[in-house]
Coordinates of C-alpha atoms in Angstrom, one line a residue:
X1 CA -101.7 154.6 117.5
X2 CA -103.3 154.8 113.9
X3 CA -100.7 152.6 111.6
X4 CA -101.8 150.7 108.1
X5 CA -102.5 147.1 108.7
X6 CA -99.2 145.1 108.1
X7 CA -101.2 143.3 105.2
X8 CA -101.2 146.4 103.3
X9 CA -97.6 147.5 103.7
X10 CA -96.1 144.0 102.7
X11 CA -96.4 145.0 98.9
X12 CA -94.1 148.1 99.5
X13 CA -91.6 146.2 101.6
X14 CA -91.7 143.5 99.6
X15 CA -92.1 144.7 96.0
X16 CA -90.6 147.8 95.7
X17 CA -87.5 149.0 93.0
X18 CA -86.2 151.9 91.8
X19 CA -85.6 153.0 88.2
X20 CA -85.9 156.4 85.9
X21 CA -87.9 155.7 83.0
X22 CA -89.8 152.5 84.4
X23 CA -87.6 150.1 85.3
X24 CA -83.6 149.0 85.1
X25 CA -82.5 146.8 82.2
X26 CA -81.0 143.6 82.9
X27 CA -77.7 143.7 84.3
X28 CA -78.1 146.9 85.7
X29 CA -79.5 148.5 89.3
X30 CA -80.3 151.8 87.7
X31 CA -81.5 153.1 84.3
X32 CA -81.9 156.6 83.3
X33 CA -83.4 157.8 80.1
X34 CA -85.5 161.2 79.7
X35 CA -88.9 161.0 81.1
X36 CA -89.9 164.4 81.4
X37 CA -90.7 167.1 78.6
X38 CA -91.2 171.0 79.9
X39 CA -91.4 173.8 78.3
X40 CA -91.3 176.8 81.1
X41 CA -95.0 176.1 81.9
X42 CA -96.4 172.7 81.0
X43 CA -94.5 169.5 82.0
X44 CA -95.3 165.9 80.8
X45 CA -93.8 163.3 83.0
X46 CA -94.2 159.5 81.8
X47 CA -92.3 156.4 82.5
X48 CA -91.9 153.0 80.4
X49 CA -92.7 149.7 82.1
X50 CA -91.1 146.3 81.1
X51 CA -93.4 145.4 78.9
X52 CA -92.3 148.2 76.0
X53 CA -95.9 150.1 77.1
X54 CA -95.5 153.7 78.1
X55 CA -97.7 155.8 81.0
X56 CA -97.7 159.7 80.7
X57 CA -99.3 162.4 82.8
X58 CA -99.3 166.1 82.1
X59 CA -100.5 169.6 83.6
X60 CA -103.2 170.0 81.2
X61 CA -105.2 167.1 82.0
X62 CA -103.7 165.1 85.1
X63 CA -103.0 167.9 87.9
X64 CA -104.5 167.9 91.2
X65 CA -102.4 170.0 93.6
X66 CA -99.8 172.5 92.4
X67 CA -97.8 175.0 95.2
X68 CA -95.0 177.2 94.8
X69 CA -91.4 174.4 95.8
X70 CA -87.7 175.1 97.5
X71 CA -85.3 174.3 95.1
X72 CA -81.2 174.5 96.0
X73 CA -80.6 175.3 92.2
X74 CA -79.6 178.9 92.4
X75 CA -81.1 181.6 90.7
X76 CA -84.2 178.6 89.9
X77 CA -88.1 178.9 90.5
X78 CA -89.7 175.9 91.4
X79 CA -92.7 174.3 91.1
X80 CA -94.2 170.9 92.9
X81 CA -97.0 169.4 91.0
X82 CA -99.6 166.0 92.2
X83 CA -101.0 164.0 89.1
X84 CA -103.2 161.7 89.5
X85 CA -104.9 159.5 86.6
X86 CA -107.5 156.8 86.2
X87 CA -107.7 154.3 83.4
X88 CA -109.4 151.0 83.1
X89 CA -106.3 149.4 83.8
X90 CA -105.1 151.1 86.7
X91 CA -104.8 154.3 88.9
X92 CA -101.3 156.7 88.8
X93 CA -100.4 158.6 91.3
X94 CA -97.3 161.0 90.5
X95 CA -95.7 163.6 92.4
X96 CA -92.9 166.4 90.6
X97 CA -90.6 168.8 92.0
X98 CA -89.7 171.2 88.5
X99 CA -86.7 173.5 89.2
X100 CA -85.7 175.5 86.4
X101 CA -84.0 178.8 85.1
X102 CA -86.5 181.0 84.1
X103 CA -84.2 182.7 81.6
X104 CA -83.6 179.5 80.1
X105 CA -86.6 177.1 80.6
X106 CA -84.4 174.3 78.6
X107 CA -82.1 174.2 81.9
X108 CA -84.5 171.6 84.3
X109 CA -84.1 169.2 86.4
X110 CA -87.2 166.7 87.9
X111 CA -86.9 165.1 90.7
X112 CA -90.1 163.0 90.9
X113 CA -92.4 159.7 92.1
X114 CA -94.6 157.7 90.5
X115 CA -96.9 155.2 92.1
X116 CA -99.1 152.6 89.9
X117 CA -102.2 150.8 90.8
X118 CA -102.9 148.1 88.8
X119 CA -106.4 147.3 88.5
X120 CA -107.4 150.1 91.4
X121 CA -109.4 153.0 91.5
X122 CA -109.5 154.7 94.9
X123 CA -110.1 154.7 97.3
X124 CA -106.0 152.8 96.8
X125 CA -104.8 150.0 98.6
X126 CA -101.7 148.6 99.4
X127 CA -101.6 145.1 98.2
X128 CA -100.5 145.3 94.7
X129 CA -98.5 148.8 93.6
X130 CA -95.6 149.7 91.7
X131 CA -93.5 152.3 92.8
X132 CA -91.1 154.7 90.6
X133 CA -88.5 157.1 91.3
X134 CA -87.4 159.7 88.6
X135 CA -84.7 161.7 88.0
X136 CA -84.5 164.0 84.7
X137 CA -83.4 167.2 83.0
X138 CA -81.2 168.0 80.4
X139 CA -77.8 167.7 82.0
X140 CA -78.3 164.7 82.9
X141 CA -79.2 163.2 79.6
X142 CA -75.6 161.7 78.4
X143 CA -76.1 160.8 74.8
X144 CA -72.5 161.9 74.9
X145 CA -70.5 161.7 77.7
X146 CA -69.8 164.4 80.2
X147 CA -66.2 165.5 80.6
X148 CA -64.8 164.4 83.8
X149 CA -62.0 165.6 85.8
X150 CA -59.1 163.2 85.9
X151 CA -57.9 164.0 89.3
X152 CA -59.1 166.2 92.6
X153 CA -62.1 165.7 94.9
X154 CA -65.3 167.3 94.8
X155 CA -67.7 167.4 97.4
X156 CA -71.7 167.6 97.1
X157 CA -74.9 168.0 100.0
X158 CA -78.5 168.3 99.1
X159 CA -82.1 167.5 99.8
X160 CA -83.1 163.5 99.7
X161 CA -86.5 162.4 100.4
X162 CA -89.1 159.6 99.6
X163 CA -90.7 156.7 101.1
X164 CA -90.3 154.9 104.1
X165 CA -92.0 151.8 105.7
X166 CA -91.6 150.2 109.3
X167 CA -93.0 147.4 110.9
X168 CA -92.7 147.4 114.4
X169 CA -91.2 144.4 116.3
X170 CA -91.5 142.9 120.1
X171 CA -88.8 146.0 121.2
X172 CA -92.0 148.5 120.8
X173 CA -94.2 146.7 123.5
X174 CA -97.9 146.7 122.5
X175 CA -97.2 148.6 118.8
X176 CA -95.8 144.7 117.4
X177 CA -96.8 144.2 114.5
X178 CA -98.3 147.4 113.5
X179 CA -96.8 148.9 110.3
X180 CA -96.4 152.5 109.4
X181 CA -95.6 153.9 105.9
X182 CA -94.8 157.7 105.8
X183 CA -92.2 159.9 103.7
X184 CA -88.8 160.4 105.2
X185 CA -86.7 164.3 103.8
X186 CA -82.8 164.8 105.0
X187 CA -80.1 165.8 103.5
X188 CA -77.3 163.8 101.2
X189 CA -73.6 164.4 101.2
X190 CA -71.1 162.8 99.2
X191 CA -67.7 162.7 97.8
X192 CA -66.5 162.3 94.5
X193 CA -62.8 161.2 93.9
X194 CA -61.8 162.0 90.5
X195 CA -58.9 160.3 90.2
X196 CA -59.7 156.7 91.5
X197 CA -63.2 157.5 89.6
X198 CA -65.3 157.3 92.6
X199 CA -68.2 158.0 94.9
X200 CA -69.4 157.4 98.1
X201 CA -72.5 159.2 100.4
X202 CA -74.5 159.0 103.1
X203 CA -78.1 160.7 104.0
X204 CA -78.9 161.3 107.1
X205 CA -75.4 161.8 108.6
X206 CA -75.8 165.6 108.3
X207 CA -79.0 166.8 110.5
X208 CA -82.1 164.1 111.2
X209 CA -83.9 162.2 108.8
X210 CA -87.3 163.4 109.5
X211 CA -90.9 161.7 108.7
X212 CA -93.2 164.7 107.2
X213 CA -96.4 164.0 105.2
X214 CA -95.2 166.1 102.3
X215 CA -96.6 164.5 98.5
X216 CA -98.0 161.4 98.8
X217 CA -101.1 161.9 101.2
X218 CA -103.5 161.4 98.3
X219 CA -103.2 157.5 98.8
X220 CA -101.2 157.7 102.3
X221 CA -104.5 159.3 103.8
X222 CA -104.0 161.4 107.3
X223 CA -100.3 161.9 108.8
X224 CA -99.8 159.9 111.4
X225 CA -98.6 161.8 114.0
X226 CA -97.7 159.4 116.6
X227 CA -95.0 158.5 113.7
X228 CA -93.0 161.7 114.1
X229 CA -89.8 160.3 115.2
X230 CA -89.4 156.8 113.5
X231 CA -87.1 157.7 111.4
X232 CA -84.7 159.7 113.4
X233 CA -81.0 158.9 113.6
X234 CA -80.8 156.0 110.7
X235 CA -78.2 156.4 108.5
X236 CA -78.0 155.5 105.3
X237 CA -74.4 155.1 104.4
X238 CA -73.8 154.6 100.3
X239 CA -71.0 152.0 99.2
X240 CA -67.7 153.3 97.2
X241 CA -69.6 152.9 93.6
X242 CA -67.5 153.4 90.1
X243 CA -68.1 156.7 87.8
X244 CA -68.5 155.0 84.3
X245 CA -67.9 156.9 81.5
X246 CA -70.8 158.3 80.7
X247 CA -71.1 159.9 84.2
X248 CA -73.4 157.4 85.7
X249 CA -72.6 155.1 88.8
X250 CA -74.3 151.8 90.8
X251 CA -73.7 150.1 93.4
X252 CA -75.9 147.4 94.9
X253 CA -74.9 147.9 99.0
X254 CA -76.2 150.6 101.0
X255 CA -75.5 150.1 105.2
X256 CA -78.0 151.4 107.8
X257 CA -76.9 152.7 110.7
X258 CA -78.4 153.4 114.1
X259 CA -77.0 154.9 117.4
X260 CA -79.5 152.7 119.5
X261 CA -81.4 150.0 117.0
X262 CA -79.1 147.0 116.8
X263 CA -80.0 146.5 112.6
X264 CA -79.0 142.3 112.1
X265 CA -79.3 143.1 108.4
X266 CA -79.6 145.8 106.0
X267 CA -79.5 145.0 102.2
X268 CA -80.0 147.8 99.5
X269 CA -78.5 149.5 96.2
X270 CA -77.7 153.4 95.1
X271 CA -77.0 155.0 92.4
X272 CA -77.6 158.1 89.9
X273 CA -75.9 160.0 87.4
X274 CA -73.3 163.2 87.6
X275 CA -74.1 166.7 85.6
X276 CA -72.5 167.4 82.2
X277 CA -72.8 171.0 83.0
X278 CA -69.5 172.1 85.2
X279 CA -69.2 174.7 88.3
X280 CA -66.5 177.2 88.6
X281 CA -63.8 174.4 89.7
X282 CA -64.2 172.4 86.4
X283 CA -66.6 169.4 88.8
X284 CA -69.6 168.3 87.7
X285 CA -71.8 170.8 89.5
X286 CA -74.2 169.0 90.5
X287 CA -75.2 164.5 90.9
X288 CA -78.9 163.0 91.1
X289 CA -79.8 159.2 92.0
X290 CA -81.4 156.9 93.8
X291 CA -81.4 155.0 96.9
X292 CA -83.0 152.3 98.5
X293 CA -82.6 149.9 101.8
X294 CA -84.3 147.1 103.4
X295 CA -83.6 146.0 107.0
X296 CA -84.0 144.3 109.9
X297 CA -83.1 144.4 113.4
X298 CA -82.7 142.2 116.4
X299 CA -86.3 142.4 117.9
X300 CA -87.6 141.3 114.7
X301 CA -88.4 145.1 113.6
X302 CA -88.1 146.1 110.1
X303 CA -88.4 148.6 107.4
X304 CA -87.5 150.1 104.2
X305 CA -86.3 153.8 102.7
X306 CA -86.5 154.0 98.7
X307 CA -86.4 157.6 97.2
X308 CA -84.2 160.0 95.5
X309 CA -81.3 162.6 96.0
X310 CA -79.9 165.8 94.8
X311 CA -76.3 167.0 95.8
X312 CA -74.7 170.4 94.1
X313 CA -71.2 170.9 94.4
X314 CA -69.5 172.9 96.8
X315 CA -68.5 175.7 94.5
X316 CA -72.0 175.8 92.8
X317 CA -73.2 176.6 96.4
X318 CA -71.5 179.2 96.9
X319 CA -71.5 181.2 93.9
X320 CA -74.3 179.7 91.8
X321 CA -72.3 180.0 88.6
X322 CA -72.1 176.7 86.5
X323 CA -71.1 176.3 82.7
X324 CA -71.0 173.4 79.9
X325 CA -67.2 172.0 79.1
X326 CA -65.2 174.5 77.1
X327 CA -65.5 171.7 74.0
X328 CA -69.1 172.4 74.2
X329 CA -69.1 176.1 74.3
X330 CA -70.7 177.6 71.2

């Protein structure tokens, strides 16, 4: 088997956090602010670190790899896009999945990664990173609050995908020890409960989560193939969080789940924000967030899944019509 040495993977397991924009303020798991500017052609993605300074990469200077992407937005095009940039402080890597209506370029969404390396060039390593999730468009940008529903359920499924990181323990014979980092993709579901002002999820309890080489192998090198598998059967179940006000929701407990691996301990955090646009039902048609998990399991095995999800509602799947709240109609 080809894994990364364990010294390399330590940083991600270790060190990784979640946070659109750079970063969550104090007090909270999860902070969401635009980071994303796009236009119908050109995007500029850039995040804000702790330390007030700001990062940005675009598609006229900073693309490497751009293909055609699957979007569950209907009546959207897609587009994924690799940037990767090289200062004398450090190296970014950033990966961006654009969806948008082509009739209306201002209706986006970005569902992104960004990985920093301080004081790197590549060939990248390991040791010291900084790892980003993003989440942005539009809809999702609640300088005034979305109008909820005060009562009913809505129901939401979508893509989720991002990174994940093992390290094998005495259960996997001569593999101990070895460490693996790949990406995971499944699928999210979740409930919203309008009237207690709720939701809960899981990923991965609808089909397989599934390690596939899909962004990131400009600094994770060649899939691994004898990793194919790893991931399979977790699940990642998301903690009853509250819907604040302004459509957004945390909560710091996420429980994995496995049919076969006994897990001894699994800490982690979720969370994300609901649309201000509205499907057909009067729902918000579609929630984005974040999740992340470490664990641990009884042969001394364990790992880590960090990334990002999209859910539309049920009756925005089916008949891809969606509107703003009838206060907001012009």
């Amino acid at each position: 088997m080809k894994y990364i040495p364990a010294m390399l993977v330590m940083a991600f397991l270790l060190t990784a956090c979640m946070g659109g924009g750079g970063g969550s303020p104090e007090g909270a798991l999860i902070k969401l602010e635009r980071n994303t500017e796009f236009d119908g052609e050109s995007l500029r993605l850039f995040v804000r670190f702790r330390d007030g300074t700001e990062e940005s990469v675009n598609t006229a200077d900073d693309v490497i790899g751009v293909q055609a992407g699957m979007t569950p937005i209907p009546d959207h095009q897609a587009r994924a896009l690799t940037f990767l940039k090289i200062t004398d402080d450090a190296t970014s890597v950033a990966h961006a999945l654009v969806s948008w209506d082509p009739d209306d370029p201002a209706n986006y969404l970005v569902a992104g990664w960004w990985a920093r390396f301080p004081d790197q060039e590549p060939p990248l390593s390991f040791e010291d990173f900084m790892p980003f999730g993003i989440i942005d468009g539009p809809e999702l940008d609640h300088g005034v609050a979305p109008q909820l529903p005060i009562d009913g359920t809505a129901s939401y499924e979508g893509p989720a995908g991002g990174l994940y990181g093992y390290e094998f323990g005495s259960g996997w014979g001569e593999s101990e020890g070895e460490v693996v980092i790949e990406e995971y993709q499944g699928t999210a579901t979740l409930t919203a409960d309008f009237e207690d002002g709720t939701l809960k999820g899981c990923i991965g309890c609808v089909g397989d989560l599934a390690t596939q080489r899909a962004h990131f192998g400009v600094f994770l090198g060649e899939e691994v193939s004898d990793a194919q598998g790893i991931a399979r059967d977790y699940e990642l179940h998301l903690a009853t969080a509250i819907i604040r006000e302004d459509g957004m929701f945390d909560r710091e407990r996420v429980t994995l789940k496995h049919p076969e691996r006994t897990i001894t301990l699994s800490e982690g955090f979720w969370g994300g924000a609901l649309s201000s646009r509205q499907d057909t039902d009067g729902n918000p048609r579609l929630v984005m967030g974040f999740s992340g998990v470490d664990y641990e399991e009884s042969d001394g095995s364990r790992g880590k899944f960090i990334g990002s999800f999209l859910g539309l509602s049920e009756r925005f799947r089916e008949n891809g019509v969606s509107r703003f709240p009838l206060a907001q109609d012009k």
